[in-house]
Short mmCIF file of C-alpha atoms and ligand atoms in Angstrom, two decimals:
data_model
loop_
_atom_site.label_atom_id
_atom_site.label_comp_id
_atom_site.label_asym_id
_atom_site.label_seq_id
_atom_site.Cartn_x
_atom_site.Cartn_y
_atom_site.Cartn_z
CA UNK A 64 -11.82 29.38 20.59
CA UNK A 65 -13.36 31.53 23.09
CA UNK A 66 -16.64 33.92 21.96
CA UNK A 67 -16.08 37.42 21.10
CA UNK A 68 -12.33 37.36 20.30
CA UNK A 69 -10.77 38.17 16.88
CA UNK A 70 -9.88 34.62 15.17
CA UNK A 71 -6.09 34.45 15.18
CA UNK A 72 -4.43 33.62 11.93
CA UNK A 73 -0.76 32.75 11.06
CA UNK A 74 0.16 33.06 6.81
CA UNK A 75 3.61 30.87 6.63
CA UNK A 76 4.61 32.16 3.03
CA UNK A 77 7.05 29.90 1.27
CA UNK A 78 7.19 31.05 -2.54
CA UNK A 79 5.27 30.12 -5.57
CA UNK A 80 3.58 32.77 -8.40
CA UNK A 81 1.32 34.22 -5.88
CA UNK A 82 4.10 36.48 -4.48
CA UNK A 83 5.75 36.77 -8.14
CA UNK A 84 6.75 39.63 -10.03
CA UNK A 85 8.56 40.21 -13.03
CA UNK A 86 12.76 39.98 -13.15
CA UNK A 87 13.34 43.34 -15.34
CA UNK A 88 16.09 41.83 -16.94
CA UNK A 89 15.12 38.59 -18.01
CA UNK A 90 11.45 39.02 -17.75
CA UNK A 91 11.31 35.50 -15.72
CA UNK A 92 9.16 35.43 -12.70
CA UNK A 93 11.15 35.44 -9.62
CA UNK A 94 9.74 35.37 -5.78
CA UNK A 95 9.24 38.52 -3.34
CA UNK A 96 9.63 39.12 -0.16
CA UNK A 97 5.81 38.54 1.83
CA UNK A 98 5.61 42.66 2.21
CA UNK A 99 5.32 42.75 -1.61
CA UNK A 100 2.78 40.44 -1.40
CA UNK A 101 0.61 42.01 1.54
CA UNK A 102 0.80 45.18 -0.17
CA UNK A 103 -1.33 44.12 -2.75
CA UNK A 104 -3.66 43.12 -0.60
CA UNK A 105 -5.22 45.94 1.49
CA UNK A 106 -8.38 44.29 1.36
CA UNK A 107 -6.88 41.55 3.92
CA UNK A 108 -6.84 44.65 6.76
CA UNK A 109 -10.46 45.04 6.83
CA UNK A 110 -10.87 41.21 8.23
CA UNK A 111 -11.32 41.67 11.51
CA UNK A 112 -9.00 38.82 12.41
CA UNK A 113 -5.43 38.74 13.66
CA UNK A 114 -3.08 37.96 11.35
CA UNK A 115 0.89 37.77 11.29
CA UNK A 116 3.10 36.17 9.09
CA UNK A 117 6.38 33.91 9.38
CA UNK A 118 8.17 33.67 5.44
CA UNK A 119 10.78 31.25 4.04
CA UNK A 120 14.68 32.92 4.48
CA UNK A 121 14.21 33.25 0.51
CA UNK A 122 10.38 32.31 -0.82
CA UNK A 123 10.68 29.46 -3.75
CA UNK A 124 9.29 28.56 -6.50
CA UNK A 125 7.83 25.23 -5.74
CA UNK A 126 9.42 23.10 -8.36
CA UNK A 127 12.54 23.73 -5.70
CA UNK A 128 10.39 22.22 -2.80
CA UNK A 129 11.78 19.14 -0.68
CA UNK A 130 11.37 17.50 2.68
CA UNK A 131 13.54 19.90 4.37
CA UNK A 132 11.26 22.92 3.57
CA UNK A 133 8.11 20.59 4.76
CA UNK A 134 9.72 20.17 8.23
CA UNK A 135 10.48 23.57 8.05
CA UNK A 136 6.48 24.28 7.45
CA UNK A 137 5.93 21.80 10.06
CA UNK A 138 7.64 23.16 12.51
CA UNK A 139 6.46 26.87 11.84
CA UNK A 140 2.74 25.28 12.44
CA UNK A 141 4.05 23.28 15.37
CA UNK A 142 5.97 26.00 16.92
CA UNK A 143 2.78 28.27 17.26
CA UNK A 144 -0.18 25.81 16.98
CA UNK A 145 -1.37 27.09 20.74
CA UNK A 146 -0.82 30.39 19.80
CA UNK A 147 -3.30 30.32 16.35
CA UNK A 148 -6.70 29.18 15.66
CA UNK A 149 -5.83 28.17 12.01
CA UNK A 150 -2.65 28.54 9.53
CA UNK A 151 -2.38 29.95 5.96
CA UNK A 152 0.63 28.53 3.70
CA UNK A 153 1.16 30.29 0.33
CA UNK A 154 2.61 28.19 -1.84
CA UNK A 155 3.62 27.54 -5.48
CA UNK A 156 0.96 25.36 -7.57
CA UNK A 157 3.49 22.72 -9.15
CA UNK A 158 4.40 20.89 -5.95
CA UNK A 159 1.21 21.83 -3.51
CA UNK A 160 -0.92 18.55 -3.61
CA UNK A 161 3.01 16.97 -2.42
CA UNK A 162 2.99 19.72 0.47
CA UNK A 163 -0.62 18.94 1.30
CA UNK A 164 -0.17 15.31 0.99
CA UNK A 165 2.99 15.53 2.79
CA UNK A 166 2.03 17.77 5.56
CA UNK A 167 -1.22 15.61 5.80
CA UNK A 168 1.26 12.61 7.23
CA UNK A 169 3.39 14.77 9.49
CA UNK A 170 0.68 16.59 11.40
CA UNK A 171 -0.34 13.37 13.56
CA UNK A 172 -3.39 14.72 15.63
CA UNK A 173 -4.33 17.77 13.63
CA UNK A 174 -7.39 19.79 14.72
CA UNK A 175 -6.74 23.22 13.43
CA UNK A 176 -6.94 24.42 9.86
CA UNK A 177 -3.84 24.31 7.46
CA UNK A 178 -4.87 25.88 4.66
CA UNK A 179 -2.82 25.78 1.07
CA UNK A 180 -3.14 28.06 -1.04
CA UNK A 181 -1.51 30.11 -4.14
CA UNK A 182 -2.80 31.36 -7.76
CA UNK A 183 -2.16 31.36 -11.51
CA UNK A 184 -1.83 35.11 -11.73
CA UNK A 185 1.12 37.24 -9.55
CA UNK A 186 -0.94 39.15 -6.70
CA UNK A 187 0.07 42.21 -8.21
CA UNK A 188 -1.53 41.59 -11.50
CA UNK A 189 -4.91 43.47 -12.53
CA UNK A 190 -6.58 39.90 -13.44
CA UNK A 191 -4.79 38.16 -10.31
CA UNK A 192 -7.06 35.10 -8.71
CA UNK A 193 -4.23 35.29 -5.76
CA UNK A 194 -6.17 38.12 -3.97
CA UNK A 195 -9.32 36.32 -4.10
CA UNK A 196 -7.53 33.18 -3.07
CA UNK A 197 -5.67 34.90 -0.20
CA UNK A 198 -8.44 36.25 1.28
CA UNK A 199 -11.03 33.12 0.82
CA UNK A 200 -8.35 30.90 2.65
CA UNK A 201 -8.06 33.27 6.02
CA UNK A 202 -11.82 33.11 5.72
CA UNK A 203 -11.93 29.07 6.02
CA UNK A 204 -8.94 29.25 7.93
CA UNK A 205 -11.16 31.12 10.62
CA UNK A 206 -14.78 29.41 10.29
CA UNK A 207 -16.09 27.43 13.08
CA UNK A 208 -19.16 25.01 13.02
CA UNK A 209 -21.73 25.01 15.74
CA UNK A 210 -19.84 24.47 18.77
CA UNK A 211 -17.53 26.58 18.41
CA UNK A 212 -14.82 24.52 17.34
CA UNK A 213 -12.60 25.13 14.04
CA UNK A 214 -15.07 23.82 10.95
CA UNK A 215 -11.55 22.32 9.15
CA UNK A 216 -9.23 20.63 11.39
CA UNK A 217 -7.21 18.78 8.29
CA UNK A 218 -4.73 20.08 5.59
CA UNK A 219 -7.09 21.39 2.87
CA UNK A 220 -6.42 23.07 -0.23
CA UNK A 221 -8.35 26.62 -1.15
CA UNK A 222 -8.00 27.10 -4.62
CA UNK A 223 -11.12 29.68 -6.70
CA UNK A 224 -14.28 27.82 -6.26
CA UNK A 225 -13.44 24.79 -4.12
CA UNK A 226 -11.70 23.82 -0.84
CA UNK A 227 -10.68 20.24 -1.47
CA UNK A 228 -8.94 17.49 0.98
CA UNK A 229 -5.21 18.03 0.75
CA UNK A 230 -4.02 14.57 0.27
CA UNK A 231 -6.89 13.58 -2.10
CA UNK A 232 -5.77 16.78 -4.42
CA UNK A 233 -4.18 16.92 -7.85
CA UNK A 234 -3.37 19.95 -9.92
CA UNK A 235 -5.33 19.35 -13.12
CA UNK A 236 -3.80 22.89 -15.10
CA UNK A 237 -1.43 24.78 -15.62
CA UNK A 238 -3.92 27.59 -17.41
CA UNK A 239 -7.22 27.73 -15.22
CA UNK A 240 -7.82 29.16 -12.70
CA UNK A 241 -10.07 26.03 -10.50
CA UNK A 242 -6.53 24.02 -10.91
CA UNK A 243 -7.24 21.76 -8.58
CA UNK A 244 -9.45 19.12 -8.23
CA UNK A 245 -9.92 15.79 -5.85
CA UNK A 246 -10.84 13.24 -8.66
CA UNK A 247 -11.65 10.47 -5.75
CA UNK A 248 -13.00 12.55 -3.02
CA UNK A 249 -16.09 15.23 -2.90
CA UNK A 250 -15.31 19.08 -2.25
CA UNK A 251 -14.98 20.14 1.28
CA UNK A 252 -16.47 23.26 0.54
CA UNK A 253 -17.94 24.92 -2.09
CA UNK A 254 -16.68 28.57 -2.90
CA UNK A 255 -19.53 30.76 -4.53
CA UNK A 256 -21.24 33.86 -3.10
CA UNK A 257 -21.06 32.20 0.44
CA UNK A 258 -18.79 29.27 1.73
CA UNK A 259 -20.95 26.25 1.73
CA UNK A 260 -18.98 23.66 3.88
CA UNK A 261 -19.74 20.02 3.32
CA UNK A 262 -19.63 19.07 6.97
CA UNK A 263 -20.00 15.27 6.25
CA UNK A 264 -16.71 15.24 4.06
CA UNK A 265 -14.67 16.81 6.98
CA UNK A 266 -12.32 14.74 8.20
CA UNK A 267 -11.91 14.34 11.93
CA UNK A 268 -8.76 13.08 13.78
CA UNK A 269 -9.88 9.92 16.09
CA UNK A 270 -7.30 10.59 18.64
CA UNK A 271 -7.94 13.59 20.57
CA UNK A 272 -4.21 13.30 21.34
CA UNK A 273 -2.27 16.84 21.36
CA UNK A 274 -0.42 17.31 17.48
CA UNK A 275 2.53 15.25 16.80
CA UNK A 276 5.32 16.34 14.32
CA UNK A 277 6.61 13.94 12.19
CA UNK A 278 9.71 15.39 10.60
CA UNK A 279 11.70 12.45 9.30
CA UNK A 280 10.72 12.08 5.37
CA UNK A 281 12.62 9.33 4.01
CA UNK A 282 13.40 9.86 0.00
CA UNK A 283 14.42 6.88 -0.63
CA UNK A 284 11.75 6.22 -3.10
CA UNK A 285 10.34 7.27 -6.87
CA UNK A 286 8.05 6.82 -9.58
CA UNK A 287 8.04 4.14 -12.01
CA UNK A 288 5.58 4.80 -15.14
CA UNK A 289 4.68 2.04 -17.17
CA UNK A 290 3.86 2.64 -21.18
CA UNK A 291 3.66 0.25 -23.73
CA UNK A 292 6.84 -1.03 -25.32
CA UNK A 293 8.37 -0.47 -21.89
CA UNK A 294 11.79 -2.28 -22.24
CA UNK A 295 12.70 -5.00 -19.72
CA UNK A 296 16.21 -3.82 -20.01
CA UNK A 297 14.88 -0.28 -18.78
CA UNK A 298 12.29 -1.95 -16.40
CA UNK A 299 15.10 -3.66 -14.33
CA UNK A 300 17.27 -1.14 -14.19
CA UNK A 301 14.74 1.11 -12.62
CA UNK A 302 13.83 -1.53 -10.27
CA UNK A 303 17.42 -1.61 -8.70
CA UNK A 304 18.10 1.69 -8.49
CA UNK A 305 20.70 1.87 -5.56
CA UNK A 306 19.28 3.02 -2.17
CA UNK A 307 15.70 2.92 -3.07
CA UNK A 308 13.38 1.28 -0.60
CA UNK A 309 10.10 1.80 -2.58
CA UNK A 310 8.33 2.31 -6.09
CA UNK A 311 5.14 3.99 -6.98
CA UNK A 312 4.30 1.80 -10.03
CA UNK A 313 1.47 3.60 -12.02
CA UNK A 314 0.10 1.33 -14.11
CA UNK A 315 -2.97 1.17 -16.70
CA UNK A 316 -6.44 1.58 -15.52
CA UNK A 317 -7.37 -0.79 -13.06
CA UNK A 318 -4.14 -1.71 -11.99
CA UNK A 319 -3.03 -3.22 -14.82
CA UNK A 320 0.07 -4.09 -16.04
CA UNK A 321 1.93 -6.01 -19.06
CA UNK A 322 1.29 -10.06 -18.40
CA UNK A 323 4.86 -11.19 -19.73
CA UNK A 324 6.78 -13.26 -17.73
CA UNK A 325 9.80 -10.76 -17.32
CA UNK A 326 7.66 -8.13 -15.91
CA UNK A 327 6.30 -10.50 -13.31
CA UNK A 328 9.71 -11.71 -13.12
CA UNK A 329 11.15 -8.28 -12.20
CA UNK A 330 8.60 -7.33 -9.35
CA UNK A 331 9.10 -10.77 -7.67
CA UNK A 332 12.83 -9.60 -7.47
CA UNK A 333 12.77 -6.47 -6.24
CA UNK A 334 9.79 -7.58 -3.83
CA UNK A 335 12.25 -10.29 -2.79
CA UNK A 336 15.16 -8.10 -2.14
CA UNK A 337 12.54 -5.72 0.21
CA UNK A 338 11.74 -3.01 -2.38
CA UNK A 339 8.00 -2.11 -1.55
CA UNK A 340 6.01 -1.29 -4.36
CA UNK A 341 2.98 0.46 -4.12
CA UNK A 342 0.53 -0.04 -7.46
CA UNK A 343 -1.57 3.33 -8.26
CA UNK A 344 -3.45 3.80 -11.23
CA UNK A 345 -2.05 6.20 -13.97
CA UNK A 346 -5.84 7.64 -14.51
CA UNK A 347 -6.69 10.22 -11.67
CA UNK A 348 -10.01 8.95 -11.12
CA UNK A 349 -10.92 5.96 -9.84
CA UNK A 350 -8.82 3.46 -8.79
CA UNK A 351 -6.91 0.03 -8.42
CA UNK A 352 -8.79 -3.24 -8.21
CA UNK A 353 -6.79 -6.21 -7.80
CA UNK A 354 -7.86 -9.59 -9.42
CA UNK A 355 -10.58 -7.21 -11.64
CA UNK A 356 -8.51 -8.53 -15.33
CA UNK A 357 -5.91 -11.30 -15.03
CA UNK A 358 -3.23 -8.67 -16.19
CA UNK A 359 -3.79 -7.05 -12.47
CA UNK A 360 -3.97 -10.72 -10.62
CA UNK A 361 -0.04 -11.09 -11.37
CA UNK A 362 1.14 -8.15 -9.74
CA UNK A 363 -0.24 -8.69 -6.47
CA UNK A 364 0.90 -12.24 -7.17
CA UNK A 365 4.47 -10.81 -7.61
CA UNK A 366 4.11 -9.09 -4.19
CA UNK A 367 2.99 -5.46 -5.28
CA UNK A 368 0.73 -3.83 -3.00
CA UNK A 369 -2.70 -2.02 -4.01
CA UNK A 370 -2.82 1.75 -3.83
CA UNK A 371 -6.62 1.62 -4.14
CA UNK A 372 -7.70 5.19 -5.36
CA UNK A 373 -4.78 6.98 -3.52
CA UNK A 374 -3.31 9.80 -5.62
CA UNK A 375 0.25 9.89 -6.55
CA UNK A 376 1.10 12.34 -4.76
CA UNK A 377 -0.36 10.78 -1.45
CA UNK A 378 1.49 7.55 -2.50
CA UNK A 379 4.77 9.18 -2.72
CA UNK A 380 4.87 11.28 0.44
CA UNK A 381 3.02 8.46 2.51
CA UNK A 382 5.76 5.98 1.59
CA UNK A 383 8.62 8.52 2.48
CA UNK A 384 6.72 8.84 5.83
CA UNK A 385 6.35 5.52 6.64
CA UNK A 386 9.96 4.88 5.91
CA UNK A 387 11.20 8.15 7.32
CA UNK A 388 9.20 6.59 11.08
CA UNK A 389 11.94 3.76 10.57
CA UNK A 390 9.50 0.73 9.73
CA UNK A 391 10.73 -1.79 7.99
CA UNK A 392 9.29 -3.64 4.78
CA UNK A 393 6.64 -5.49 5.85
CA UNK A 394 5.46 -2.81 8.39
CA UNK A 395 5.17 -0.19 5.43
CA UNK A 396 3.40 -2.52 3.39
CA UNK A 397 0.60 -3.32 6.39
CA UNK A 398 0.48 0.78 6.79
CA UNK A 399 0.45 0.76 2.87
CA UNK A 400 -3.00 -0.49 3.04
CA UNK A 401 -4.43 1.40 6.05
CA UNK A 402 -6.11 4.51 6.06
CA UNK A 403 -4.36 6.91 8.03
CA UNK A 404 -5.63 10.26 7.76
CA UNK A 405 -8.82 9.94 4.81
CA UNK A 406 -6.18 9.58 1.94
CA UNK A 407 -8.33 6.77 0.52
CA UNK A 408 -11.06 4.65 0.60
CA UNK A 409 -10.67 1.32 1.04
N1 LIG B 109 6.21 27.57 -10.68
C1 LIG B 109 5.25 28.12 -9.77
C2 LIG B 109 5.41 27.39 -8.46
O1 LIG B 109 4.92 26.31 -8.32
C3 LIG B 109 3.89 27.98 -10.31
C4 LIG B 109 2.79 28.50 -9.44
O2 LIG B 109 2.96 28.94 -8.32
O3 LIG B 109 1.65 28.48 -9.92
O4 LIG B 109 6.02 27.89 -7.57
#
């Protein structure tokens, strides 16, 4: 960015509470239009930056989100990435660590900001943290480091006190207002009276390659929870569900799982057939370590992969990426267990 200009900021507003007000009627929160939204904000005028705004056809709440809206994010940051020196999504709490995660895959080459953010309270309400929120995220959206350059070139969620990694995020309430939280991965930034940045936590893109859209997000994939008394009946069934290419198993602890020979049984199969399964840890911190307890050993035996101390929501959306580039089996599994942009440590 050169000296002396007015940082350029785009806000891409897709839904979530943020921009919420109250349906008269039912007394439901619904989502308004991003003038609503602005207008609660005057104190977003006095930054002396540039900002415009691009909104969703009709803003969502995020429990609707999909891979269709995250291309359509993608390509709204794609579309004008020469034209902005950092980007501003609004977005609804329930589904952002799957946007950041998501986004995180699909934004090959990233060097500019793409900052997430939303709130617990409407804007328009007196307590609101969305104003703070709002305004804090254009700020880190627009910081540079020494030379100039933009200080977060990743997908990073702002959220009250903390700018965290997007892809190592979970939300960890529904009631306060620090809801997020990376459980495996330090803060980026620290949000207090100033913004202290963590430069050695900031991830940097190897490649200085220009961006590269991924927009193919396969969803041929889900979620299998174990619990005890899990029924093999139920086990199997979930295993070959029709069309699905992978599982994210979350299992107990370290990666543990039951030791019976069905269960073993069952994995073997569906690894046999092609079904990649990804094993991730049902705790949120810390992480899977094969061959730790003999009840681990079996399911990398069985041809499950480790997930190391990915988050599930990384696991999910990396999976539908890997699949949605076309690889087959064996190439997802290899990719599986790479790091590709600081989703986990290995
Ligand atoms: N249901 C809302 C959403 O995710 C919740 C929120 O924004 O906090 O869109």
């Amino acid at each position: 960015m050169a000296q002396n200009t007015r940082p350029k900021i785009l806000i891409i507003y897709t839904g979530g509470t943020i921009g919420m007000i109250e349906n008269q009627e039912t007394h439901a929160l619904q989502p308004f239009d991003f003038s609503h939204l602005i207008d609660n904000v005057p104190k977003v005028k006095k930054l002396d930056y540039d900002i415009d705004n691009i909104q969703f056809s009709a803003p969502i709440d995020s429990a609707n989100m999909n891979p269709g809206h995250w291309a359509e994010i993608a390509r709204s940051i794609e579309e004008n990435y020469d034209k902005f020196d950092g980007f501003v999504v609004l977005h609804g709490t329930d589904t952002m660590a799957f946007t950041a995660s998501a986004l995180s895959f699909m934004l090959e080459n990233l060097h500019k900001p793409v900052i997430i953010t939303g709130s617990q309270l409407p804007i328009g309400e007196v307590r609101t943290d969305g104003e703070e929120n709002l305004i804090t995220a254009l700020q880190v959206a627009a910081a540079t480091d020494s030379n100039g350059d933009p200080m977060v070139q990743e997908v990073a969620i702002l959220f009250e006190n903390y700018l965290w990694r997007g892809n190592r995020s979970t939300k960890m309430s529904a009631d306060n207002f620090n809801a997020f939280k990376s459980n495996n991965y330090p803060a980026l930034a620290h949000i207090g009276l100033g913004m202290a940045f963590h430069e050695e936590n900031l991830y940097r893109s190897p490649s200085k390659r220009p961006l590269k859209v991924h927009y193919e997000m396969d969803p041929h994939v889900m979620f299998v929870e174990l619990h005890p008394g899990i029924m093999e009946d139920t086990f199997r069934y979930m295993l070959s569900a029709p069309n699905i290419k992978g599982i994210v198993l979350k299992t107990y602890g370290a990666g543990n799982s039951p030791s019976e020979p069905w269960f073993t049984a069952a994995i073997n199969e569906a690894t046999s057939r092609g079904v990649v399964i990804l094993n991730v840890s049902q705790c949120v911190n810390g992480g899977v370590h094969n061959g730790l307890y003999e009840t681990g050993k079996s399911l990398s035996a069985a041809g499950a992969i480790s997930g190391n101390d990915i988050t599930s929501e990384a696991a999910i959306t990396k999976m539908m990426y890997l699949f949605g580039l076309g690889l087959n089996s064996e190439s997802v599994k290899t990719y599986l267990g790479c790091v590709l942009c600081g989703e986990m440590t290995i």
